[in-house]
Amino acid sequence: MIGSSRSYAIGMAHFQIAGGIKTLLLVCGVYLLLFFAGLSLFYYMDYTSGSRIGLGSAVVTILMIFEAVVLVILGSFRVASAIRLDVSSRMIESHRLMPVPGWRAVMGYIFGGTTHAIAFALLNVALAYIFAGVTRTSFTQVSCNQALLFSFAILLWTLAALGTLLFRYMYFVVMAALLVGGCMLVYAYIGLPGFALLVSPLIGDSIFSFSSPSPASPWAYPASIGGQAAFVALLFAGACRRYRGTHPTTFSDLQALLLLLTWCMVSILGLALWEGFHLGGRWGDGGEFLRRTQLIASIAASMIFALV
């Protein structure tokens, strides 16, 4: 976060709370040191063993895994922690009195606390491209997978901001629910193609696979990122309304209608593109029964959206 004006005060404050520039440089430096030390150890053992396995595209996969953990898990936690801290200390009431638009404040929460995660991810992106060139991994595939990961992370950050503004312990409740009933996500992925399309890291053979060209349809990438962008815009608008605290509802009537329409459109795209993006064909085509189940489940989910 650069700048010292009031518009960026919230973002700067949480960037400093997270450790500021010193911690950022320290974390990136230590990560580079450990990464290259581990890489050197692997190549030394590989050379002395005589088998000469080599890393190949595995090194790019490892980088993507590290990046996903930091962006998705740590990034979401930082957004929720930043808002929860201000709500608990009632500092948010002081922020609301500042002549700062609500959207700037929410942007500060989302990107102020995640600056370290973003810097780490950008460092990983640079390393991924370097090793993609060394291991002859497709630059196009690396770029597409990076875009899917970043768009998914921003969706989760926005959702974490809205959820924490609604209920300050929302992040921990959701994480506990995922730990207890994580298997339900598998059923949601299979039964709701719209949900599966939004979970962009699992498109094709997942963003962690570089051993072969992705089996995903080229249309799945813009459909997924476009759907995520639409949800981010609507969730962000809802977070801005919750931040101000002067609106009786999270979404206006128009925003709620747009949210329902967005879900319906994403579900339609998911149903239409299912064969071209679901996780590496792990469940085959599923036959007519799966298609009918997905259609019924998508309609039911849309009705629940409309009721809420």
Tab-separated table of N, CA and C in Angstrom, residues 72 147-156 159 188-189 192-203 207 220-232 235 259 262-271 273-274 277-278 305:
chain	number	residue	atom	x	y	z
A	72	VAL	N	-5.168	-18.251	-0.735
A	72	VAL	CA	-6.516	-18.687	-0.373
A	72	VAL	C	-6.718	-18.733	1.136
A	147	ALA	N	-4.049	-16.954	-13.451
A	147	ALA	CA	-5.241	-16.101	-13.516
A	147	ALA	C	-6.398	-16.726	-12.747
A	148	LEU	N	-6.576	-18.042	-12.889
A	148	LEU	CA	-7.642	-18.741	-12.169
A	148	LEU	C	-7.429	-18.667	-10.664
A	149	LEU	N	-6.192	-18.817	-10.223
A	149	LEU	CA	-5.897	-18.787	-8.792
A	149	LEU	C	-6.121	-17.396	-8.211
A	150	PHE	N	-5.643	-16.360	-8.886
A	150	PHE	CA	-5.805	-15.003	-8.374
A	150	PHE	C	-7.274	-14.592	-8.340
A	151	SER	N	-8.030	-14.939	-9.379
A	151	SER	CA	-9.445	-14.565	-9.407
A	151	SER	C	-10.220	-15.286	-8.305
A	152	PHE	N	-9.877	-16.550	-8.053
A	152	PHE	CA	-10.533	-17.304	-6.988
A	152	PHE	C	-10.175	-16.722	-5.622
A	153	ALA	N	-8.922	-16.322	-5.451
A	153	ALA	CA	-8.492	-15.740	-4.180
A	153	ALA	C	-9.233	-14.426	-3.903
A	154	ILE	N	-9.376	-13.576	-4.910
A	154	ILE	CA	-10.076	-12.307	-4.724
A	154	ILE	C	-11.542	-12.547	-4.385
A	155	LEU	N	-12.150	-13.567	-5.005
A	155	LEU	CA	-13.525	-13.927	-4.667
A	155	LEU	C	-13.634	-14.309	-3.190
A	156	LEU	N	-12.717	-15.124	-2.702
A	156	LEU	CA	-12.746	-15.544	-1.302
A	156	LEU	C	-12.459	-14.377	-0.364
A	159	LEU	N	-15.604	-12.374	-0.148
A	159	LEU	CA	-16.570	-13.122	0.647
A	159	LEU	C	-16.207	-13.078	2.127
A	188	ALA	N	-21.424	-30.955	-3.544
A	188	ALA	CA	-21.793	-29.668	-4.125
A	188	ALA	C	-21.096	-29.464	-5.461
A	189	TYR	N	-19.844	-29.898	-5.548
A	189	TYR	CA	-19.088	-29.761	-6.797
A	189	TYR	C	-19.723	-30.598	-7.909
A	192	LEU	N	-23.752	-29.299	-8.378
A	192	LEU	CA	-24.014	-27.912	-8.758
A	192	LEU	C	-22.919	-27.446	-9.724
A	193	PRO	N	-23.122	-27.581	-11.009
A	193	PRO	CA	-22.102	-27.155	-11.978
A	193	PRO	C	-21.752	-25.679	-11.866
A	194	GLY	N	-22.710	-24.849	-11.438
A	194	GLY	CA	-22.412	-23.427	-11.244
A	194	GLY	C	-21.376	-23.227	-10.154
A	195	PHE	N	-21.533	-23.968	-9.058
A	195	PHE	CA	-20.551	-23.923	-7.975
A	195	PHE	C	-19.205	-24.446	-8.449
A	196	ALA	N	-19.229	-25.552	-9.196
A	196	ALA	CA	-17.985	-26.132	-9.712
A	196	ALA	C	-17.259	-25.154	-10.629
A	197	LEU	N	-18.011	-24.400	-11.424
A	197	LEU	CA	-17.394	-23.445	-12.341
A	197	LEU	C	-16.712	-22.317	-11.579
A	198	LEU	N	-17.270	-21.954	-10.419
A	198	LEU	CA	-16.674	-20.876	-9.611
A	198	LEU	C	-15.424	-21.342	-8.870
A	199	VAL	N	-15.322	-22.647	-8.612
A	199	VAL	CA	-14.129	-23.186	-7.941
A	199	VAL	C	-13.060	-23.389	-9.011
A	200	SER	N	-12.526	-22.293	-9.493
A	200	SER	CA	-11.643	-22.317	-10.663
A	200	SER	C	-10.355	-23.125	-10.487
A	201	PRO	N	-9.776	-23.247	-9.277
A	201	PRO	CA	-8.548	-24.065	-9.184
A	201	PRO	C	-8.743	-25.525	-9.570
A	202	LEU	N	-9.989	-26.002	-9.637
A	202	LEU	CA	-10.239	-27.408	-9.967
A	202	LEU	C	-10.671	-27.612	-11.413
A	203	ILE	N	-10.529	-26.587	-12.230
A	203	ILE	CA	-10.887	-26.723	-13.640
A	203	ILE	C	-9.902	-27.658	-14.349
A	207	ILE	N	-5.343	-26.572	-11.327
A	207	ILE	CA	-4.278	-25.621	-11.662
A	207	ILE	C	-2.905	-26.130	-11.260
A	220	ALA	N	-14.106	-22.471	-20.700
A	220	ALA	CA	-14.286	-22.597	-19.254
A	220	ALA	C	-13.541	-21.504	-18.502
A	221	TYR	N	-12.396	-21.075	-19.027
A	221	TYR	CA	-11.583	-20.072	-18.328
A	221	TYR	C	-12.282	-18.713	-18.261
A	222	PRO	N	-12.705	-18.128	-19.384
A	222	PRO	CA	-13.410	-16.845	-19.282
A	222	PRO	C	-14.746	-16.961	-18.565
A	223	ALA	N	-15.417	-18.116	-18.703
A	223	ALA	CA	-16.697	-18.302	-18.011
A	223	ALA	C	-16.499	-18.290	-16.497
A	224	SER	N	-15.464	-18.980	-16.039
A	224	SER	CA	-15.181	-19.038	-14.598
A	224	SER	C	-14.764	-17.670	-14.059
A	225	ILE	N	-13.812	-17.036	-14.720
A	225	ILE	CA	-13.325	-15.739	-14.241
A	225	ILE	C	-14.421	-14.681	-14.344
A	226	GLY	N	-15.225	-14.739	-15.419
A	226	GLY	CA	-16.323	-13.789	-15.554
A	226	GLY	C	-17.367	-13.957	-14.473
A	227	GLY	N	-17.718	-15.212	-14.162
A	227	GLY	CA	-18.668	-15.464	-13.078
A	227	GLY	C	-18.136	-14.992	-11.737
A	228	GLN	N	-16.866	-15.252	-11.488
A	228	GLN	CA	-16.255	-14.793	-10.241
A	228	GLN	C	-16.249	-13.269	-10.159
A	229	ALA	N	-15.939	-12.602	-11.276
A	229	ALA	CA	-15.910	-11.137	-11.292
A	229	ALA	C	-17.288	-10.564	-10.974
A	230	ALA	N	-18.336	-11.183	-11.523
A	230	ALA	CA	-19.694	-10.714	-11.252
A	230	ALA	C	-20.043	-10.873	-9.773
A	231	PHE	N	-19.689	-12.018	-9.195
A	231	PHE	CA	-19.963	-12.237	-7.774
A	231	PHE	C	-19.128	-11.304	-6.899
A	232	VAL	N	-17.872	-11.070	-7.285
A	232	VAL	CA	-17.022	-10.146	-6.518
A	232	VAL	C	-17.645	-8.756	-6.489
A	235	LEU	N	-20.804	-8.927	-4.167
A	235	LEU	CA	-20.415	-9.122	-2.764
A	235	LEU	C	-19.704	-7.890	-2.226
A	259	LEU	N	-27.851	-10.614	-8.024
A	259	LEU	CA	-27.166	-11.768	-7.433
A	259	LEU	C	-27.845	-13.064	-7.857
A	262	THR	N	-27.162	-13.630	-11.542
A	262	THR	CA	-25.778	-14.068	-11.737
A	262	THR	C	-25.625	-15.551	-11.435
A	263	TRP	N	-26.230	-15.982	-10.332
A	263	TRP	CA	-26.167	-17.402	-9.992
A	263	TRP	C	-26.839	-18.247	-11.073
A	264	CYS	N	-27.980	-17.788	-11.562
A	264	CYS	CA	-28.677	-18.530	-12.618
A	264	CYS	C	-27.825	-18.624	-13.882
A	265	MET	N	-27.187	-17.522	-14.257
A	265	MET	CA	-26.343	-17.532	-15.452
A	265	MET	C	-25.138	-18.439	-15.275
A	266	VAL	N	-24.517	-18.390	-14.092
A	266	VAL	CA	-23.367	-19.253	-13.825
A	266	VAL	C	-23.786	-20.723	-13.841
A	267	SER	N	-24.966	-21.004	-13.304
A	267	SER	CA	-25.467	-22.382	-13.311
A	267	SER	C	-25.718	-22.872	-14.737
A	268	ILE	N	-26.294	-22.001	-15.570
A	268	ILE	CA	-26.536	-22.366	-16.967
A	268	ILE	C	-25.215	-22.646	-17.688
A	269	LEU	N	-24.234	-21.763	-17.471
A	269	LEU	CA	-22.922	-21.967	-18.088
A	269	LEU	C	-22.269	-23.245	-17.572
A	270	GLY	N	-22.418	-23.496	-16.269
A	270	GLY	CA	-21.846	-24.710	-15.705
A	270	GLY	C	-22.459	-25.965	-16.293
A	271	LEU	N	-23.778	-25.959	-16.466
A	271	LEU	CA	-24.458	-27.105	-17.069
A	271	LEU	C	-24.026	-27.290	-18.527
A	273	LEU	N	-21.203	-26.273	-19.971
A	273	LEU	CA	-19.770	-26.520	-20.157
A	273	LEU	C	-19.233	-27.654	-19.291
A	274	TRP	N	-20.104	-28.341	-18.569
A	274	TRP	CA	-19.668	-29.333	-17.583
A	274	TRP	C	-18.647	-30.323	-18.139
A	277	PHE	N	-14.979	-28.844	-18.370
A	277	PHE	CA	-14.167	-28.223	-17.318
A	277	PHE	C	-14.107	-29.014	-16.024
A	278	HIS	N	-14.984	-29.990	-15.789
A	278	HIS	CA	-14.961	-30.634	-14.480
A	278	HIS	C	-13.658	-31.403	-14.279
A	305	PHE	N	-31.769	-19.273	-3.260
A	305	PHE	CA	-31.240	-17.924	-3.445
A	305	PHE	C	-32.371	-16.914	-3.471
